Amino acid sequence: MPSLEVVLLTGRTRRQGVGLEVGKLSEIYFEATTQIRLDPKDLEKLKIEPGDIVEVTTDHGTVVLRAEQAPRASEGMGFIPYGPWANCVIGGDTDSTGMPTMKGLKATVTPAPDKQVLSLQELFAEMRSAAK
Amino acid sequence: MLIEVQGMTTKDTDAILATPRTRITKHVICPFCGCLCDDIEVAVTMTGPLPRVPEGTIVEALNACRIGHTKFLKVRDEYRIYKPELRSGSDKSEVKHVSIEEAVQAAAKILANAKRPVIYGLASTSNEANVKALELAEVSGAIVDNTSSVCHGPGIEAVQRVGIGTATLGKIKNYSDLIIYWGCNPIAAHPRHTRRYSQFIEGLFRQVEDRKIYHIDVRPTRFSDQVTNFIQVEPNKDYELLQAVRSLLRGHELQASEVAGVPMRQVRELTADLKNAQFTTIFFGLGLTQSHGKDHNISVAIDLTADLNHYTKAVIMPLRGHFNVTGSNHVSTWTYGYPFSVSLEHGAPYYMPGETSAVDVLVRGEADAFFAIAADPAASFPASAVKQMLNIPVIVLDPKRCVTTEIADVVLPSAYVGIEADGVQTAYRMDGIPLQLSKIVDAPAGIKSDDQILDMLVREVCKLKGIKRYPY
């Protein structure tokens, strides 16, 4: 299975912003925050199409997301909108500032056709079982 | 020339605004982002409701951006919480609806029994609620932190180190001829910022065509297409670029073909523009505070602004996200001298980001109770911090269901500040201008405002701990 090293960025998108005001348990918020945007060339390298499922791994964790095509050229970068799914791959170390490093992390993206994006409840269930 | 500005509502509102069955409230302040746009016209249905629309429903928020528009129109929907909840079970799925008094008692018991409770949030509520929350932290012996610790907190730490030269948004609108948006995407996070304060607004001394707009970011976005110059910097290398510009500004020649992935020609062009402008403004976003360097990136950006003032006028300002995150810093600072991450566990305020900040206290497993006020930490904290929240009692004060309400033990529903909340409710705009928010519609029956509920909580915690309350 091909895999790709990217620089991971997280941030606001307008759809995520609308989603959080509609409701964070809404379908629109789920759709907006469970994606990773990749450059078309990177999608090609991974041999996947927009909408395919991928696993994103950093030193801090792993999360299953939908790959989407970035609207503008951003080769070598993966962008995940802010939300509980993005936070699965963000570290808790704040460098004594209070602020976790949420942008510019090293990440690996791997196609995961046999996996599914977890719902919010499933995500919490996984966290609870990992804590035990 | 106000054209093609993204984020605007495109719906035809004339029909709704013209109907005699709606009342229009003008000059409403939008309680979404730090822009606090004060030109929203909100239409509310009156007696003799529109077909299928109940009386007192917000049906239009003219002038609002798409996100603000959604906030106004989604005040009463399926995600609104109408009754206080006590939640139990391993996944907190067993919900018991109780009275507000009972819910406040349960929350007060959690806070009073905790050894290191954390009170967090406060950015999407009023200054008045902030005052009460700080009092609650005092009587509970808690750590009180606001959302700036995972937002522009590093920027505030930089300001404490090197100071800041800033201005009001009005002054920037009227005077600034070079505006730089660094590490941000205002179209997504502050959709009307460029239209009201910078790019697409005519100022007293600046026409739209007089201004030069730069966008400096790690990736191109829709905003990059509408600016004069876009500079793409390599991730985590903003610090290098800022220092390179400072060097060139001081007359040093750099022996490099590029800096931080930016060709030297572009760096020189940026430096020349900065030097030749009459009034430069740098707006910065989380691209600088959340990437490698954090507070140091902001320190050096402020240093650049200070350097520029040897040649011209220059100011710098963070693009604050939540509508009153600036207010939460102000209230905390005027009360304790510290803007966020304040520990009140020992009877006197103690401030040490990294030690007393919400994420760190959770990640280290020290917090034994968590109270989220008008914020959603389970959606914005790293998973290692959220895991600790799953192990401790969590209280949420919020009008609407969010990720944190799903893991909460006590849910206290409140009125929307700036839309429903009674009494005087104020907020600080991102440039530090305090504004009074409006009340447009009544809150659902029995739903109190944040400051009222927090006042009840203070009273209850005082009773449980035998503390004589200071007569505020």
XYZ file of C-alpha atoms in Angstrom:
604
model
C 0.000 0.000 0.000
C 1.521 3.399 -0.936
C 1.962 5.981 1.778
C 2.897 9.627 1.714
C 4.700 11.952 4.102
C 2.992 15.336 4.377
C 3.176 18.455 6.494
C -0.051 18.509 8.427
C -1.979 21.744 8.867
C -5.216 22.252 10.748
C -7.434 25.290 10.476
C -10.776 26.916 9.949
C -12.826 26.502 6.800
C -15.998 28.415 6.187
C -18.015 25.219 5.991
C -16.602 24.113 9.343
C -17.539 27.560 10.718
C -21.087 27.238 9.430
C -21.194 23.660 10.756
C -20.286 24.698 14.271
C -23.075 27.265 14.295
C -25.596 24.805 12.827
C -24.553 22.360 15.550
C -21.483 20.303 16.257
C -23.545 17.136 16.249
C -24.898 17.956 12.793
C -24.143 16.173 9.550
C -22.642 19.336 8.022
C -20.103 19.643 10.868
C -19.228 15.950 10.590
C -18.727 16.261 6.826
C -16.671 19.441 7.225
C -14.315 18.102 9.901
C -13.708 14.480 8.864
C -11.676 15.233 5.757
C -8.071 15.783 4.844
C -7.427 17.979 1.828
C -4.594 16.843 -0.379
C -3.101 18.137 -3.600
C -4.239 16.253 -6.763
C -0.645 15.125 -7.333
C -0.538 13.644 -3.831
C -3.862 11.886 -4.390
C -2.312 10.401 -7.524
C 0.768 9.273 -5.610
C -1.485 7.495 -3.129
C -3.514 6.055 -6.023
C -6.766 7.288 -4.516
C -9.721 9.411 -5.610
C -11.409 12.233 -3.680
C -13.805 10.648 -1.191
C -11.618 7.615 -0.529
C -10.762 6.710 3.046
C -7.255 7.286 4.387
C -5.470 6.871 7.685
C -3.462 9.818 8.950
C -0.728 9.103 11.475
C 1.505 11.444 13.441
C 3.727 10.907 16.475
C 0.660 11.647 18.590
C -2.007 9.393 17.133
C -3.939 8.049 14.197
C -7.261 9.021 12.689
C -9.324 7.748 9.769
C -10.559 10.474 7.416
C -11.966 11.077 3.955
C -9.431 12.337 1.442
C -10.582 15.366 -0.523
C -8.915 17.346 -3.257
C -7.437 20.653 -2.084
C -8.938 23.525 -4.088
C -5.490 25.043 -4.673
C -2.033 23.633 -5.228
C -0.570 22.437 -1.948
C 1.720 19.546 -2.792
C 3.224 17.903 0.260
C 0.659 19.387 2.622
C -2.403 17.865 4.239
C -5.085 20.156 5.651
C -7.635 18.965 8.227
C -10.341 21.418 9.390
C -10.443 22.000 13.165
C -12.515 19.485 15.089
C -12.343 16.380 17.293
C -10.936 14.285 14.416
C -8.043 16.660 13.722
C -7.292 16.693 17.446
C -6.615 12.934 17.403
C -3.296 13.585 15.644
C -2.309 16.715 17.603
C 0.080 16.427 20.525
C -0.579 17.641 24.049
C 2.837 19.251 24.533
C 2.512 23.025 24.575
C 6.187 24.071 24.826
C 5.215 25.870 28.068
C 2.899 28.240 26.240
C -0.473 26.565 26.839
C -0.828 26.124 23.074
C -0.463 22.710 21.450
C 1.344 22.625 18.091
C -1.576 22.381 15.701
C 0.128 23.299 12.440
C 3.237 22.105 10.669
C 3.362 18.554 12.039
C 4.879 15.635 10.161
C 2.236 13.095 9.169
C 1.892 9.968 7.085
C -1.161 9.393 4.924
C -2.021 5.822 3.934
C -5.051 4.598 1.960
C -7.396 2.630 4.214
C -10.202 1.310 1.991
C -11.311 -1.226 4.610
C -11.727 1.336 7.403
C -14.488 3.769 8.248
C -14.531 7.306 9.602
C -15.631 7.023 13.226
C -18.661 8.895 14.502
C -18.228 11.207 17.478
C -19.570 8.582 19.898
C -17.295 5.923 18.394
C -14.361 8.302 18.733
C -15.098 8.795 22.447
C -15.637 5.046 22.916
C -12.214 4.419 21.390
C -10.641 7.049 23.683
C -12.315 5.482 26.723
C -11.117 1.997 25.841
C -7.600 3.312 25.173
C -7.604 4.977 28.597
C -8.458 1.703 30.366
C -16.425 48.720 -5.784
C -17.764 46.334 -3.181
C -17.709 43.314 -5.367
C -17.418 39.587 -5.038
C -16.752 39.637 -1.350
C -16.957 36.099 -0.169
C -19.000 34.957 2.750
C -21.972 37.234 2.179
C -25.526 36.046 2.217
C -26.917 35.986 -1.251
C -30.492 35.238 -0.350
C -33.044 37.777 -1.515
C -34.249 39.282 1.717
C -36.493 42.051 0.413
C -39.630 39.951 0.664
C -39.038 39.049 4.290
C -38.015 42.554 5.328
C -41.014 44.119 3.606
C -43.636 42.021 5.294
C -45.627 43.866 7.967
C -45.536 40.745 10.089
C -41.886 41.112 10.995
C -40.136 43.652 13.186
C -36.674 44.758 12.205
C -33.949 45.503 14.752
C -31.184 47.578 13.200
C -27.534 48.033 14.220
C -27.418 44.644 15.900
C -23.938 43.420 16.827
C -23.128 39.981 15.517
C -21.920 37.683 18.325
C -19.837 35.362 16.185
C -16.256 36.541 15.647
C -13.995 39.269 16.981
C -15.115 41.678 14.235
C -18.354 42.297 16.171
C -20.003 43.693 12.999
C -22.504 46.277 14.212
C -24.621 46.728 11.109
C -26.754 43.594 11.191
C -30.487 44.034 10.605
C -32.416 41.234 12.213
C -36.016 40.418 11.249
C -38.197 38.696 13.829
C -41.742 37.428 13.244
C -44.481 39.252 15.132
C -48.078 38.421 15.973
C -49.908 36.789 13.155
C -46.957 34.633 12.336
C -45.748 33.930 8.869
C -47.059 30.618 7.600
C -45.387 27.778 9.500
C -43.073 30.165 11.372
C -43.846 30.697 15.093
C -43.946 34.168 16.616
C -40.602 35.484 17.846
C -38.531 33.579 15.307
C -35.504 35.193 13.706
C -36.105 34.886 9.979
C -33.359 37.075 8.551
C -30.052 38.621 9.563
C -29.257 41.049 6.798
C -25.594 42.012 6.206
C -24.295 39.109 8.282
C -21.686 36.768 6.837
C -22.705 33.208 6.227
C -21.471 32.025 9.623
C -23.072 34.918 11.544
C -26.254 34.451 9.531
C -26.322 30.780 10.526
C -25.855 31.704 14.187
C -28.815 34.101 14.188
C -31.146 31.804 12.275
C -30.232 28.611 14.129
C -31.016 29.936 17.593
C -33.964 27.574 17.972
C -33.248 24.263 16.329
C -32.897 20.610 17.215
C -29.511 21.164 18.876
C -30.782 23.789 21.323
C -30.875 22.683 24.942
C -34.128 23.633 26.637
C -33.773 21.848 29.984
C -30.854 21.363 32.376
C -29.486 17.839 32.316
C -27.740 15.451 34.685
C -26.030 12.821 32.546
C -24.770 9.467 33.746
C -23.680 6.042 32.521
C -20.314 5.009 31.124
C -20.936 6.980 27.926
C -23.039 9.708 29.610
C -26.048 8.667 27.559
C -28.533 8.414 30.440
C -30.082 11.860 30.637
C -32.200 13.124 33.504
C -33.900 16.486 33.046
C -33.900 18.568 36.211
C -34.658 22.104 37.334
C -31.969 24.760 36.986
C -31.672 24.902 40.789
C -31.018 21.168 40.991
C -28.477 21.304 38.154
C -26.694 24.253 39.778
C -26.523 22.348 43.072
C -24.991 19.331 41.312
C -22.458 21.533 39.520
C -21.609 23.418 42.709
C -21.012 20.145 44.541
C -18.543 19.035 41.851
C -16.645 22.327 42.038
C -16.666 22.503 45.830
C -15.344 18.931 46.207
C -12.626 19.205 43.557
C -8.992 19.812 44.494
C -7.872 21.258 41.162
C -10.958 22.266 39.185
C -10.509 24.043 35.856
C -12.936 26.706 34.669
C -12.433 27.233 30.970
C -13.939 29.074 28.001
C -15.514 32.493 28.485
C -14.798 33.738 24.969
C -18.329 33.391 23.595
C -20.036 35.107 26.471
C -20.206 38.605 27.871
C -17.807 40.518 30.102
C -20.486 40.424 32.799
C -20.453 36.603 32.734
C -16.638 36.714 32.799
C -16.726 38.724 36.017
C -18.984 36.118 37.644
C -16.836 33.242 36.347
C -13.737 34.748 37.932
C -15.593 35.088 41.215
C -16.633 31.445 40.898
C -12.987 30.485 40.339
C -12.001 32.419 43.459
C -14.550 30.742 45.726
C -13.883 27.314 44.180
C -10.086 27.658 44.349
C -9.896 26.863 40.642
C -7.703 27.480 37.647
C -9.513 29.836 35.299
C -8.457 29.849 31.674
C -10.051 31.287 28.574
C -9.924 30.046 25.006
C -7.061 32.358 24.124
C -4.715 29.767 25.625
C -5.336 27.653 22.479
C -5.841 30.658 20.222
C -3.876 33.889 20.526
C -2.386 33.113 23.949
C 1.168 32.924 22.558
C 0.579 36.348 21.009
C -0.352 37.739 24.419
C 2.782 36.169 25.920
C 4.762 37.959 23.199
C 3.045 41.256 24.023
C 4.028 40.798 27.673
C 7.616 40.361 26.486
C 7.992 43.119 23.895
C 4.869 45.299 24.074
C 2.713 46.130 21.073
C 1.970 49.070 18.796
C -1.576 48.740 17.616
C -4.579 50.819 16.505
C -8.332 50.645 16.252
C -9.915 49.066 13.214
C -11.420 52.461 12.387
C -7.993 54.055 12.218
C -6.701 51.234 10.029
C -9.673 51.631 7.713
C -9.119 55.367 7.364
C -5.317 55.520 7.159
C -3.687 52.238 6.236
C -2.317 51.887 2.696
C -0.445 48.607 3.157
C -2.236 45.758 4.873
C -0.665 42.371 5.485
C -2.629 39.302 6.487
C -0.076 36.864 7.893
C -0.889 33.245 8.763
C -4.620 33.609 8.435
C -7.541 33.214 6.086
C -10.012 35.988 6.843
C -12.503 34.661 4.300
C -12.996 31.533 6.393
C -12.659 32.897 9.908
C -13.633 36.588 9.687
C -15.649 36.754 6.472
C -16.475 40.482 6.652
C -13.136 41.733 7.949
C -11.814 42.801 4.555
C -15.099 44.435 3.648
C -15.522 46.422 6.843
C -12.006 47.310 7.888
C -9.395 46.831 5.210
C -9.540 45.843 1.591
C -12.979 46.702 0.260
C -13.971 49.730 2.334
C -13.384 53.359 1.545
C -11.678 55.123 4.416
C -11.467 58.859 5.071
C -8.032 59.059 3.469
C -7.872 55.802 1.521
C -9.816 54.629 -1.462
C -10.087 50.935 -2.220
C -7.603 51.228 -5.084
C -5.038 53.077 -2.897
C -4.321 50.042 -0.790
C -1.875 47.235 -1.308
C -2.863 43.942 0.332
C -0.442 41.121 1.037
C -1.354 37.609 2.060
C 1.474 35.569 3.597
C 0.623 31.983 4.401
C 1.800 28.403 4.072
C -0.832 27.527 1.477
C -2.836 29.458 -1.062
C -6.525 29.923 -0.296
C -9.390 31.739 -1.935
C -8.216 34.871 -0.159
C -4.859 34.668 -1.947
C -6.676 35.240 -5.259
C -8.106 38.587 -4.192
C -4.964 40.245 -2.818
C -2.249 42.281 -4.513
C 0.560 39.878 -3.556
C 0.550 36.371 -2.182
C 3.702 35.008 -0.555
C 3.876 31.309 0.187
C 6.140 30.559 3.129
C 7.270 27.075 4.118
C 5.445 25.668 7.166
C 7.139 26.487 10.489
C 9.449 29.080 8.903
C 7.571 32.343 9.442
C 10.153 33.326 12.048
C 12.945 33.122 9.468
C 11.062 35.222 6.967
C 10.217 37.871 9.554
C 13.853 38.075 10.671
C 15.047 38.263 7.041
C 12.739 41.220 6.412
C 14.071 42.911 9.559
C 17.665 42.379 8.359
C 16.961 43.852 4.931
C 15.145 46.738 6.562
C 18.290 47.546 8.561
C 20.389 47.539 5.395
C 22.014 44.115 5.675
C 22.432 42.132 2.480
C 21.480 38.472 2.734
C 23.602 35.942 0.850
C 20.740 33.603 0.005
C 18.617 32.855 -3.004
C 15.548 32.245 -0.870
C 14.355 32.525 2.706
C 11.788 30.109 4.153
C 10.962 28.995 0.613
C 10.338 32.570 -0.539
C 12.536 33.818 -3.417
C 14.814 36.681 -2.379
C 13.217 38.924 -5.019
C 9.848 38.620 -3.223
C 11.428 39.224 0.196
C 13.090 42.404 -1.103
C 9.865 43.552 -2.719
C 7.965 43.019 0.544
C 10.631 44.905 2.504
C 10.555 47.814 0.068
C 6.755 47.986 0.234
C 6.858 47.940 4.031
C 9.386 50.740 4.097
C 7.672 52.898 1.517
C 4.122 52.618 2.840
C 2.647 55.507 4.792
C 0.721 53.349 7.245
C 1.345 49.622 7.445
C -0.926 47.191 9.261
C -0.070 43.569 9.987
C -3.017 41.334 10.883
C -1.850 37.933 12.073
C -3.698 34.697 12.657
C -3.203 31.285 14.182
C -0.747 30.381 11.426
C 1.827 32.165 13.561
C 0.652 31.162 17.047
C -0.056 27.465 16.449
C 3.033 26.571 14.431
C 6.632 26.048 15.460
C 7.948 29.109 17.300
C 4.529 30.146 18.662
C 5.059 33.187 20.925
C 8.482 33.847 19.371
C 6.869 34.272 15.941
C 4.674 37.013 17.360
C 7.546 38.618 19.278
C 9.511 39.021 16.085
C 6.458 40.217 14.130
C 5.970 42.910 16.770
C 9.696 43.706 16.599
C 9.324 44.145 12.838
C 6.467 46.584 13.444
C 8.631 48.477 15.920
C 11.491 48.583 13.397
C 9.154 49.884 10.708
C 8.222 52.800 12.920
C 11.730 54.177 12.343
C 10.669 54.798 8.742
C 6.881 55.014 8.685
C 3.790 54.319 10.763
C 3.122 50.635 11.407
C 0.750 48.711 13.654
C -0.010 45.062 14.322
C -3.148 43.279 15.474
C -4.245 39.678 16.081
C -7.352 38.477 14.274
C -9.291 37.312 17.313
C -11.726 34.462 16.746
C -14.516 34.132 19.306
C -16.563 37.276 19.619
C -15.456 38.166 23.144
C -12.139 36.396 23.537
C -10.583 39.854 23.747
C -13.026 40.685 26.549
C -12.106 37.570 28.505
C -8.466 38.738 28.413
C -9.447 42.268 29.450
C -11.642 41.157 32.352
C -9.019 38.734 33.632
C -6.288 41.356 33.299
C -8.180 44.153 35.022
C -9.069 41.725 37.842
C -5.786 39.879 38.397
C -3.195 41.472 36.154
C -2.991 38.291 34.069
C -4.876 37.697 30.825
C -5.517 33.922 30.924
C -4.403 30.680 32.618
C -4.758 32.099 36.132
C -4.604 29.775 39.111
C -6.595 30.850 42.161
C -5.906 27.684 44.112
C -3.724 29.332 46.734
C -5.777 32.408 47.543
C -3.783 34.722 45.277
C -3.613 34.817 41.480
C -0.743 32.867 39.940
C -0.008 32.837 36.202
C 2.262 30.435 34.403
C 1.175 29.239 30.928
C 2.389 25.689 30.474
C 1.749 25.032 34.151
C -1.639 26.647 34.737
C -3.062 26.408 31.214
C -6.074 24.153 30.690
C -4.493 21.786 28.150
C -1.389 21.203 30.262
C -3.332 20.629 33.480
C -5.486 18.057 31.690
C -2.639 16.324 29.853
C -0.728 15.934 33.129
C -3.847 14.394 34.670
C -4.051 16.998 37.444
C -7.503 18.436 36.817
C -10.180 16.636 38.819
C -13.194 18.628 37.577
C -13.769 20.689 34.452
C -16.282 23.455 33.830
C -16.659 24.596 30.202
C -18.386 27.966 29.902
C -19.518 28.995 26.408
C -16.765 26.916 24.840
C -16.260 23.456 23.437
C -12.928 22.128 24.673
C -13.698 18.539 23.654
C -13.742 19.812 20.057
C -10.675 22.016 20.302
C -8.241 20.299 22.695
C -5.813 17.570 21.655
C -7.052 14.036 22.249
C -4.620 13.519 25.147
C -6.379 16.351 27.023
C -9.873 15.162 26.056
C -9.041 11.680 27.397
C -8.574 13.177 30.861
C -11.914 14.980 30.524
C -13.513 11.556 30.043
C -12.210 10.512 33.483
C -13.397 13.484 35.544
C -16.705 15.253 36.179
C -17.466 17.788 33.454
C -19.934 20.671 33.635
C -21.045 22.607 30.550
C -22.770 25.982 30.365
C -23.897 26.546 26.779
C -27.088 27.305 24.849
C -26.538 24.521 22.367
C -25.386 20.921 22.211
C -21.728 20.623 21.383
C -19.048 17.967 21.561
C -18.402 18.660 25.265
C -22.076 18.296 26.239
C -21.819 14.693 25.025
C -19.249 13.861 27.713
C -20.672 16.141 30.420
C -22.131 15.169 33.792
C -24.079 18.404 34.213
C -25.432 20.508 31.334
C -26.640 24.011 32.149
C -28.489 25.566 29.201
C -28.300 29.330 28.864
C -29.558 32.186 26.725
C -27.593 33.293 23.663
C -25.517 36.327 24.608
C -26.110 39.111 22.109
C -29.401 37.620 20.913
C -31.491 36.588 23.943
C -29.659 37.423 27.166
C -31.262 39.944 29.532
C -29.534 42.888 31.164
C -26.410 44.735 30.122
C -24.149 42.437 28.105
C -20.928 43.815 26.677
C -18.072 42.477 24.593
C -14.695 43.716 23.346
C -14.015 43.882 19.623
C -10.674 42.465 18.446
C -9.112 45.941 18.636
C -10.166 46.383 22.264
C -13.249 48.535 21.688
C -16.031 47.605 24.142
C -19.509 47.397 22.645
C -22.902 46.734 24.182
C -24.685 43.724 22.748
C -28.375 43.585 21.933
C -31.282 41.513 23.046
C -33.481 40.733 20.042
C -35.734 37.909 21.169
C -36.710 36.358 24.482
C -34.889 33.270 25.649
C -36.935 30.060 25.849
C -39.058 29.830 29.012
C -36.964 29.213 32.120
C -33.623 29.750 30.402
C -31.377 32.242 32.184
C -28.334 34.117 30.939
C -24.750 32.997 31.611
C -24.120 35.676 34.255
C -27.322 34.802 36.114
C -26.479 31.086 36.211
C -22.892 31.781 37.248
C -24.181 34.024 40.032
C -26.357 31.148 41.280
C -23.315 28.883 41.174
C -21.167 31.306 43.174
C -23.888 31.507 45.815
C -24.183 27.718 45.975
C -20.424 27.074 46.164
C -20.115 29.723 48.918
C -22.866 27.957 50.832
C -21.202 24.540 50.458
C -17.759 25.809 51.449
C -18.972 28.173 54.150
C -17.496 31.217 52.448
C -18.912 34.670 53.116
C -19.466 36.193 49.707
C -17.994 39.575 48.942
C -20.953 41.926 48.384
C -20.499 42.744 44.676
